[in-house]
Amino acid sequence: MKKQSGFKTYRDEIYTAAHNDRLRLALSRAVKSFRGNVKNALAKFPHTVELAEEVQKIKEKAIPNMEKLTRQAITAIEANQGKGYIARTPEEALKIISDLVGTKKLIVKGKSMTGEEIGLREHLEKIGNEVYETDLGEFIIQNLGDRPMHILSPSIHVPREDVARLFSKIMGQEIAPDAQIEELVGVAREYLRDKFFRADIGISGANVVAADTGTLFIIENEGNIRLSTSAPPVHITLVGMEKLVPTLSDAFKVSEVTWRYANYTVPSYVSLISGPSKTGDIEKVTTYGAHGPKEFHVIFLDGGRTQLAKYPHLKQALYCLRCGGCLYECPVFAVTAGHFGDKYFTGIGAVWAAIVNKDKEKAASLAYTCLTCGRCRQRCPMKIDVPEMVIELRKMLAEGE
Ligand code: SF4
């Protein structure tokens, strides 16, 4: 049978999604709650809007200097007895991580869009490791055999009744289809608890990295990052080079703007990690490997980012904080979720597909699905002009660039 083109597969997927009532039910619930939460968070902390303007300037300066900032961060991480690496391609990143991990390991993993970008979990499973996604949404996606549909809420398209059915299957215990959400969360908590403490390796991403101290900032609410990055003896982080900013104080600013626009007045946890655990409690001799990880490895992924930074209009895609706010404003996303995307979603996803993944067919599909309505630009703390990028991209694709 003749293989269907990427465009036809995309068209079928997006049509099917648009006619899926359960998807629309889950999305309408999520959009309503998200918009209300962001409005409250910004009303309570009105300085965030001004802070976002400052962060925009920080990102504008940092992106052309990604290379230099990465080297500076690696020097700082190694001074802290960690190890830093630059991976130019996804394949290089997978090779570095596979060499560190080996095989037959138990791995607990936090949510990471960069990990998704390079197919990290699937790769580690393929080479014989047992990998558990520990973010609740990712855990649902992993067990459904699905792919994430939102950058912050990967299982946004799965209503609670479907989660109850899935958990009944995984845990081997009957969970009523009308179970309360608290009960579903409790069941997942019990199931993952011992995995954190039995794990050989914890893997995470990072929201921001301060180049001067080599400090990773990881924002979360569930507590799974705290456990994944501190209970196992080895911590590995994979992070895109666009996440670097010059100083620790810049990183605090980026973090605050990120979580506020991601719908939180304040998140439950922000982990700042600069090296393996250490103690100086016996005779003031600094000794590495105390209660937390004994090893700390950070892989910085270029993967086309330095290339993207050279395009005058498209480079703004690298300013994205991945707060996810624009997705809740997008009228196409509201009926199709992450089907309107690839590794990244909506208009930003089109740019990413074209320049980073070099998939012109996917890029064109996404660029021509975008309505260029500009609602996302109004919501975006970085004022990323998605319509401008999409129009430029359409031109480039038409000219065969
Ligand atoms: S484009 Fe803007 S609103 Fe959308 S995720 Fe990125 S920073 Fe947030």
Short mmCIF file of C-alpha atoms and ligand atoms in Angstrom, two decimals:
data_model
loop_
_atom_site.label_atom_id
_atom_site.label_comp_id
_atom_site.label_asym_id
_atom_site.label_seq_id
_atom_site.Cartn_x
_atom_site.Cartn_y
_atom_site.Cartn_z
CA MET A 1 0.00 0.00 0.00
CA LYS A 2 1.28 3.47 -0.87
CA LYS A 3 2.52 5.40 2.17
CA GLN A 4 0.46 8.50 2.98
CA SER A 5 2.31 11.84 2.76
CA GLY A 6 3.15 13.76 5.92
CA PHE A 7 0.70 16.45 4.88
CA LYS A 8 -2.19 14.00 4.48
CA THR A 9 -1.42 12.40 7.84
CA TYR A 10 -1.40 15.83 9.45
CA ARG A 11 -4.67 16.82 7.74
CA ASP A 12 -6.37 13.60 8.88
CA GLU A 13 -5.09 14.05 12.43
CA ILE A 14 -6.24 17.64 12.69
CA TYR A 15 -9.71 16.86 11.23
CA THR A 16 -10.16 13.92 13.58
CA ALA A 17 -9.09 16.05 16.55
CA ALA A 18 -11.51 18.83 15.58
CA HIS A 19 -14.39 16.33 15.64
CA ASN A 20 -13.39 14.71 18.92
CA ASP A 21 -15.93 15.69 21.61
CA ARG A 22 -13.85 14.33 24.51
CA LEU A 23 -10.89 16.43 23.40
CA ARG A 24 -13.05 19.54 23.27
CA LEU A 25 -14.51 18.78 26.69
CA ALA A 26 -11.03 18.49 28.25
CA LEU A 27 -9.74 21.61 26.46
CA SER A 28 -12.71 23.81 27.35
CA ARG A 29 -12.29 22.88 31.04
CA ALA A 30 -8.53 23.65 30.90
CA VAL A 31 -8.83 26.96 28.98
CA LYS A 32 -11.43 28.30 31.43
CA SER A 33 -9.36 27.46 34.49
CA PHE A 34 -6.05 28.67 32.98
CA ARG A 35 -7.33 32.10 31.90
CA GLY A 36 -8.86 32.74 35.33
CA ASN A 37 -5.64 31.72 37.11
CA VAL A 38 -3.35 33.94 34.99
CA LYS A 39 -5.68 36.90 35.43
CA ASN A 40 -5.59 36.45 39.21
CA ALA A 41 -1.80 35.94 39.28
CA LEU A 42 -1.15 39.15 37.30
CA ALA A 43 -3.67 41.13 39.37
CA LYS A 44 -1.98 40.02 42.58
CA PHE A 45 1.56 40.73 41.31
CA PRO A 46 1.12 43.63 38.85
CA HIS A 47 4.89 44.32 38.67
CA THR A 48 5.17 41.15 36.55
CA VAL A 49 4.20 43.06 33.39
CA GLU A 50 7.14 45.45 33.81
CA LEU A 51 9.43 42.60 34.78
CA ALA A 52 8.46 40.82 31.55
CA GLU A 53 9.73 43.84 29.57
CA GLU A 54 13.04 43.55 31.40
CA VAL A 55 13.19 39.82 30.68
CA GLN A 56 12.52 40.51 27.00
CA LYS A 57 15.68 42.63 26.91
CA ILE A 58 17.66 39.95 28.78
CA LYS A 59 16.63 37.34 26.18
CA GLU A 60 17.35 39.68 23.24
CA LYS A 61 20.92 40.06 24.51
CA ALA A 62 21.41 36.42 25.54
CA ILE A 63 20.30 34.70 22.32
CA PRO A 64 23.10 36.06 20.05
CA ASN A 65 25.57 35.03 22.79
CA MET A 66 24.31 31.49 23.40
CA GLU A 67 27.61 29.94 22.45
CA LYS A 68 29.65 32.10 24.83
CA LEU A 69 27.13 31.70 27.66
CA THR A 70 27.16 27.92 27.25
CA ARG A 71 30.95 27.79 27.60
CA GLN A 72 30.78 30.06 30.63
CA ALA A 73 28.13 27.82 32.23
CA ILE A 74 30.20 24.68 31.57
CA THR A 75 33.23 26.28 33.25
CA ALA A 76 31.10 27.16 36.28
CA ILE A 77 29.49 23.68 36.45
CA GLU A 78 32.88 22.00 36.29
CA ALA A 79 34.23 24.31 39.00
CA ASN A 80 31.30 22.96 41.07
CA GLN A 81 32.50 19.36 40.34
CA GLY A 82 29.75 18.69 37.80
CA LYS A 83 30.34 17.93 34.13
CA GLY A 84 29.08 20.00 31.18
CA TYR A 85 28.72 19.00 27.51
CA ILE A 86 27.66 20.64 24.26
CA ALA A 87 25.65 18.46 21.89
CA ARG A 88 25.46 19.92 18.38
CA THR A 89 22.76 17.52 17.22
CA PRO A 90 20.04 15.38 18.83
CA GLU A 91 22.10 12.29 17.92
CA GLU A 92 25.10 13.67 19.80
CA ALA A 93 22.92 14.39 22.85
CA LEU A 94 21.52 10.83 22.78
CA LYS A 95 25.05 9.40 22.49
CA ILE A 96 26.35 11.43 25.47
CA ILE A 97 23.36 10.42 27.60
CA SER A 98 23.47 6.74 26.54
CA ASP A 99 27.16 6.56 27.43
CA LEU A 100 26.42 8.02 30.86
CA VAL A 101 23.38 5.82 31.51
CA GLY A 102 24.38 2.46 30.03
CA THR A 103 21.75 -0.23 30.16
CA LYS A 104 19.46 -2.06 32.63
CA LYS A 105 19.04 1.06 34.76
CA LEU A 106 15.95 2.33 36.55
CA ILE A 107 15.43 5.96 35.57
CA VAL A 108 13.00 8.55 36.94
CA LYS A 109 12.45 11.43 34.58
CA GLY A 110 10.94 14.90 34.89
CA LYS A 111 9.03 16.64 32.09
CA SER A 112 11.31 18.04 29.40
CA MET A 113 10.32 19.46 26.03
CA THR A 114 13.95 19.14 24.95
CA GLY A 115 13.84 15.46 25.92
CA GLU A 116 10.69 15.16 23.82
CA GLU A 117 12.46 16.94 20.95
CA ILE A 118 15.19 14.28 20.76
CA GLY A 119 13.05 11.25 21.71
CA LEU A 120 15.04 10.71 24.91
CA ARG A 121 12.70 8.38 26.82
CA GLU A 122 12.06 6.16 23.82
CA HIS A 123 15.81 5.94 23.15
CA LEU A 124 16.67 5.01 26.74
CA GLU A 125 13.95 2.34 26.73
CA LYS A 126 15.22 0.99 23.43
CA ILE A 127 18.71 0.44 24.84
CA GLY A 128 17.30 -1.59 27.72
CA ASN A 129 16.43 0.80 30.53
CA GLU A 130 13.27 1.09 32.62
CA VAL A 131 12.12 4.71 32.45
CA TYR A 132 9.32 6.30 34.47
CA GLU A 133 7.92 9.70 33.59
CA THR A 134 7.20 11.28 36.98
CA ASP A 135 5.28 14.41 36.00
CA LEU A 136 1.66 13.32 36.33
CA GLY A 137 0.69 14.52 32.85
CA GLU A 138 3.71 12.85 31.23
CA PHE A 139 3.03 9.68 33.23
CA ILE A 140 -0.48 9.58 31.73
CA ILE A 141 0.89 10.20 28.23
CA GLN A 142 3.61 7.54 28.61
CA ASN A 143 1.07 4.94 29.67
CA LEU A 144 -1.43 5.90 26.99
CA GLY A 145 1.34 5.57 24.38
CA ASP A 146 0.33 9.06 23.25
CA ARG A 147 2.32 12.26 22.72
CA PRO A 148 2.13 15.50 24.75
CA MET A 149 -0.53 17.96 23.65
CA HIS A 150 0.66 21.02 25.56
CA ILE A 151 4.07 22.23 26.74
CA LEU A 152 3.07 22.47 30.39
CA SER A 153 0.08 20.18 30.57
CA PRO A 154 0.95 17.27 28.31
CA SER A 155 -2.26 15.35 29.07
CA ILE A 156 -4.54 18.37 28.74
CA HIS A 157 -6.66 16.46 26.21
CA VAL A 158 -7.41 13.53 28.52
CA PRO A 159 -10.54 13.92 30.65
CA ARG A 160 -10.56 12.54 34.22
CA GLU A 161 -12.84 9.61 33.30
CA ASP A 162 -10.21 8.36 30.83
CA VAL A 163 -7.47 8.77 33.46
CA ALA A 164 -9.52 6.60 35.86
CA ARG A 165 -9.82 3.90 33.21
CA LEU A 166 -6.07 4.05 32.45
CA PHE A 167 -5.02 3.93 36.11
CA SER A 168 -7.32 0.93 36.74
CA LYS A 169 -5.41 -0.89 34.02
CA ILE A 170 -1.87 0.10 35.13
CA MET A 171 -2.34 -0.33 38.86
CA GLY A 172 -4.48 -3.47 38.56
CA GLN A 173 -7.13 -2.05 40.89
CA GLU A 174 -10.62 -0.89 40.03
CA ILE A 175 -10.98 2.92 40.06
CA ALA A 176 -14.51 4.24 39.55
CA PRO A 177 -14.91 6.27 36.31
CA ASP A 178 -16.38 9.12 38.38
CA ALA A 179 -13.49 9.07 40.91
CA GLN A 180 -12.48 12.47 42.26
CA ILE A 181 -9.29 14.01 40.85
CA GLU A 182 -7.70 13.86 44.34
CA GLU A 183 -8.12 10.09 44.32
CA LEU A 184 -6.46 9.77 40.89
CA VAL A 185 -3.50 11.89 42.04
CA GLY A 186 -3.19 9.78 45.21
CA VAL A 187 -3.07 6.54 43.22
CA ALA A 188 -0.24 7.86 41.00
CA ARG A 189 1.64 9.10 44.07
CA GLU A 190 1.58 5.62 45.64
CA TYR A 191 2.66 3.95 42.42
CA LEU A 192 5.67 6.21 41.78
CA ARG A 193 6.83 6.61 45.37
CA ASP A 194 9.33 3.76 45.55
CA LYS A 195 10.60 4.36 42.00
CA PHE A 196 12.23 7.62 43.14
CA PHE A 197 14.21 5.84 45.85
CA ARG A 198 15.11 2.76 43.83
CA ALA A 199 16.20 4.75 40.76
CA ASP A 200 19.82 4.67 39.57
CA ILE A 201 19.48 7.92 37.65
CA GLY A 202 17.28 11.01 37.69
CA ILE A 203 16.81 13.02 34.48
CA SER A 204 15.41 16.53 34.27
CA GLY A 205 15.22 19.54 31.99
CA ALA A 206 15.61 23.14 33.20
CA ASN A 207 13.59 26.33 32.73
CA VAL A 208 16.54 28.72 32.91
CA VAL A 209 20.30 28.46 33.40
CA ALA A 210 22.52 31.17 34.89
CA ALA A 211 25.81 31.18 32.98
CA ASP A 212 27.88 32.89 35.70
CA THR A 213 27.22 30.24 38.37
CA GLY A 214 26.12 27.31 36.19
CA THR A 215 22.88 27.16 38.20
CA LEU A 216 19.82 25.40 36.79
CA PHE A 217 16.41 26.76 37.74
CA ILE A 218 13.64 24.18 37.62
CA ILE A 219 10.09 25.32 38.32
CA GLU A 220 7.48 22.79 39.41
CA ASN A 221 4.49 22.09 41.62
CA GLU A 222 4.28 18.34 41.99
CA GLY A 223 7.52 17.68 43.90
CA ASN A 224 8.58 15.04 41.35
CA ILE A 225 11.55 17.17 40.25
CA ARG A 226 12.76 17.53 43.83
CA LEU A 227 12.67 13.75 44.20
CA SER A 228 14.06 12.89 40.75
CA THR A 229 16.97 15.30 41.06
CA SER A 230 17.94 14.55 44.65
CA ALA A 231 17.13 10.93 45.55
CA PRO A 232 19.06 8.99 42.82
CA PRO A 233 22.88 8.94 42.94
CA VAL A 234 23.23 10.46 39.44
CA HIS A 235 21.44 13.53 38.04
CA ILE A 236 21.52 14.25 34.30
CA THR A 237 19.98 17.39 32.79
CA LEU A 238 19.27 18.04 29.14
CA VAL A 239 18.66 21.69 28.30
CA GLY A 240 18.43 23.78 25.12
CA MET A 241 21.13 26.46 24.71
CA GLU A 242 18.43 29.13 24.40
CA LYS A 243 17.70 28.74 28.13
CA LEU A 244 20.95 30.45 29.14
CA VAL A 245 21.04 33.97 30.58
CA PRO A 246 24.14 35.78 31.83
CA THR A 247 23.59 36.01 35.59
CA LEU A 248 21.87 34.43 38.56
CA SER A 249 19.84 37.60 39.05
CA ASP A 250 18.69 37.46 35.39
CA ALA A 251 17.64 33.86 35.93
CA PHE A 252 15.47 34.80 38.93
CA LYS A 253 13.70 37.39 36.77
CA VAL A 254 13.11 34.95 33.91
CA SER A 255 11.81 32.37 36.37
CA GLU A 256 9.33 34.70 38.01
CA VAL A 257 7.91 35.85 34.66
CA THR A 258 7.75 32.25 33.43
CA TRP A 259 5.74 30.91 36.35
CA ARG A 260 3.43 33.92 36.57
CA TYR A 261 2.43 33.69 32.89
CA ALA A 262 2.24 29.93 33.24
CA ASN A 263 -0.65 30.55 35.62
CA TYR A 264 0.91 30.52 39.08
CA THR A 265 1.01 33.25 41.66
CA VAL A 266 3.92 31.25 43.02
CA PRO A 267 4.90 27.65 42.25
CA SER A 268 5.26 25.11 45.08
CA TYR A 269 8.93 24.57 44.28
CA VAL A 270 11.81 26.19 42.43
CA SER A 271 14.94 24.02 42.54
CA LEU A 272 18.30 25.74 42.05
CA ILE A 273 20.98 23.16 41.25
CA SER A 274 24.63 24.01 40.57
CA GLY A 275 26.53 20.77 41.20
CA PRO A 276 26.50 17.38 42.94
CA SER A 277 25.70 17.25 46.67
CA LYS A 278 28.55 18.08 49.01
CA THR A 279 29.44 18.58 52.66
CA GLY A 280 32.21 20.33 54.58
CA ASP A 281 31.02 19.15 57.97
CA ILE A 282 34.02 17.01 58.85
CA GLU A 283 37.11 19.14 59.40
CA LYS A 284 35.83 21.64 56.81
CA VAL A 285 37.03 19.38 54.00
CA THR A 286 34.66 19.67 51.06
CA THR A 287 33.55 16.17 50.12
CA TYR A 288 31.27 15.47 47.14
CA GLY A 289 28.41 13.00 47.25
CA ALA A 290 26.57 13.67 50.51
CA HIS A 291 22.83 12.92 50.66
CA GLY A 292 21.97 14.04 47.13
CA PRO A 293 23.49 12.93 43.81
CA LYS A 294 27.17 12.06 43.66
CA GLU A 295 27.30 12.89 39.94
CA PHE A 296 25.83 15.86 38.07
CA HIS A 297 25.91 16.09 34.26
CA VAL A 298 24.46 18.88 32.11
CA ILE A 299 24.06 18.48 28.35
CA PHE A 300 23.45 21.71 26.43
CA LEU A 301 21.70 21.06 23.13
CA ASP A 302 22.34 23.27 20.13
CA GLY A 303 20.27 21.17 17.70
CA GLY A 304 19.76 24.05 15.24
CA ARG A 305 19.30 26.83 17.80
CA THR A 306 22.47 28.72 16.82
CA GLN A 307 21.27 28.48 13.21
CA LEU A 308 17.80 29.82 14.09
CA ALA A 309 19.42 32.75 15.94
CA LYS A 310 20.76 34.01 12.58
CA TYR A 311 17.30 34.69 11.05
CA PRO A 312 16.34 38.31 11.73
CA HIS A 313 12.55 37.69 12.03
CA LEU A 314 12.48 34.07 13.14
CA LYS A 315 15.01 34.29 15.97
CA GLN A 316 12.27 35.55 18.29
CA ALA A 317 11.10 31.94 18.55
CA LEU A 318 14.14 31.45 20.82
CA TYR A 319 12.87 34.06 23.31
CA CYS A 320 9.98 31.76 24.21
CA LEU A 321 9.85 30.97 27.94
CA ARG A 322 7.55 27.99 27.35
CA CYS A 323 4.96 29.44 29.71
CA GLY A 324 2.25 27.96 27.51
CA GLY A 325 0.01 31.03 27.76
CA CYS A 326 -0.37 31.58 24.02
CA LEU A 327 -1.76 28.09 23.52
CA TYR A 328 -4.84 28.94 25.58
CA GLU A 329 -5.50 31.97 23.38
CA CYS A 330 -5.06 30.18 20.05
CA PRO A 331 -8.44 29.45 18.39
CA VAL A 332 -7.00 26.51 16.43
CA PHE A 333 -5.37 24.96 19.50
CA ALA A 334 -8.73 25.24 21.31
CA VAL A 335 -10.20 22.58 19.00
CA THR A 336 -7.16 20.51 18.04
CA ALA A 337 -4.70 20.73 21.00
CA GLY A 338 -1.16 19.62 20.20
CA HIS A 339 -2.21 18.15 16.84
CA PHE A 340 -1.59 21.75 15.69
CA GLY A 341 2.13 21.31 16.24
CA ASP A 342 5.05 19.01 16.11
CA LYS A 343 7.52 18.93 18.98
CA TYR A 344 6.43 22.50 19.74
CA PHE A 345 3.00 23.86 18.99
CA THR A 346 1.17 26.48 16.92
CA GLY A 347 3.09 29.16 14.96
CA ILE A 348 6.24 28.73 17.06
CA GLY A 349 6.04 25.02 16.21
CA ALA A 350 6.07 25.92 12.49
CA VAL A 351 9.33 27.87 12.89
CA TRP A 352 10.83 25.08 14.96
CA ALA A 353 9.83 22.45 12.39
CA ALA A 354 11.36 24.48 9.54
CA ILE A 355 14.70 25.53 10.99
CA VAL A 356 15.45 23.19 13.89
CA ASN A 357 13.88 19.92 12.66
CA LYS A 358 14.37 20.78 8.97
CA ASP A 359 10.94 19.30 8.18
CA LYS A 360 9.57 21.65 5.50
CA GLU A 361 6.41 19.64 4.88
CA LYS A 362 5.43 19.82 8.55
CA ALA A 363 6.49 23.49 8.72
CA ALA A 364 4.28 24.38 5.74
CA SER A 365 1.33 22.43 7.17
CA LEU A 366 1.58 24.33 10.45
CA ALA A 367 2.33 27.73 8.87
CA TYR A 368 -0.81 27.49 6.72
CA THR A 369 -2.98 26.24 9.60
CA CYS A 370 -2.08 29.34 11.63
CA LEU A 371 -4.75 32.03 11.24
CA THR A 372 -2.20 34.82 11.97
CA CYS A 373 -4.88 36.34 14.20
CA GLY A 374 -2.28 37.60 16.69
CA ARG A 375 -4.16 36.69 19.88
CA CYS A 376 -1.03 34.85 21.05
CA ARG A 377 1.09 37.99 20.65
CA GLN A 378 -1.15 39.86 23.06
CA ARG A 379 -0.82 37.19 25.73
CA CYS A 380 2.92 36.57 25.26
CA PRO A 381 5.19 38.05 27.97
CA MET A 382 8.01 38.24 25.38
CA LYS A 383 5.69 39.88 22.79
CA ILE A 384 6.80 37.28 20.27
CA ASP A 385 5.21 38.24 16.97
CA VAL A 386 3.99 34.86 15.77
CA PRO A 387 1.99 36.25 12.78
CA GLU A 388 5.11 38.10 11.57
CA MET A 389 7.18 34.92 11.84
CA VAL A 390 4.54 32.78 10.13
CA ILE A 391 4.19 35.21 7.20
CA GLU A 392 7.98 35.32 6.81
CA LEU A 393 8.15 31.55 6.97
CA ARG A 394 5.45 31.11 4.31
CA LYS A 395 7.47 33.41 2.06
CA MET A 396 10.66 31.46 2.68
CA LEU A 397 8.96 28.12 2.05
CA ALA A 398 7.35 29.40 -1.16
CA GLU A 399 10.75 30.62 -2.36
CA GLY A 400 12.23 27.21 -1.54
CA GLU A 401 14.61 28.56 1.12
S1 SF4 B 1 5.36 32.23 22.79
FE1 SF4 B 1 5.15 33.62 24.55
S2 SF4 B 1 3.13 33.04 25.47
FE2 SF4 B 1 3.76 31.35 24.12
S3 SF4 B 1 4.82 29.90 25.44
FE3 SF4 B 1 6.39 31.27 24.55
S4 SF4 B 1 6.65 32.94 26.05
FE4 SF4 B 1 4.72 31.88 26.57
#
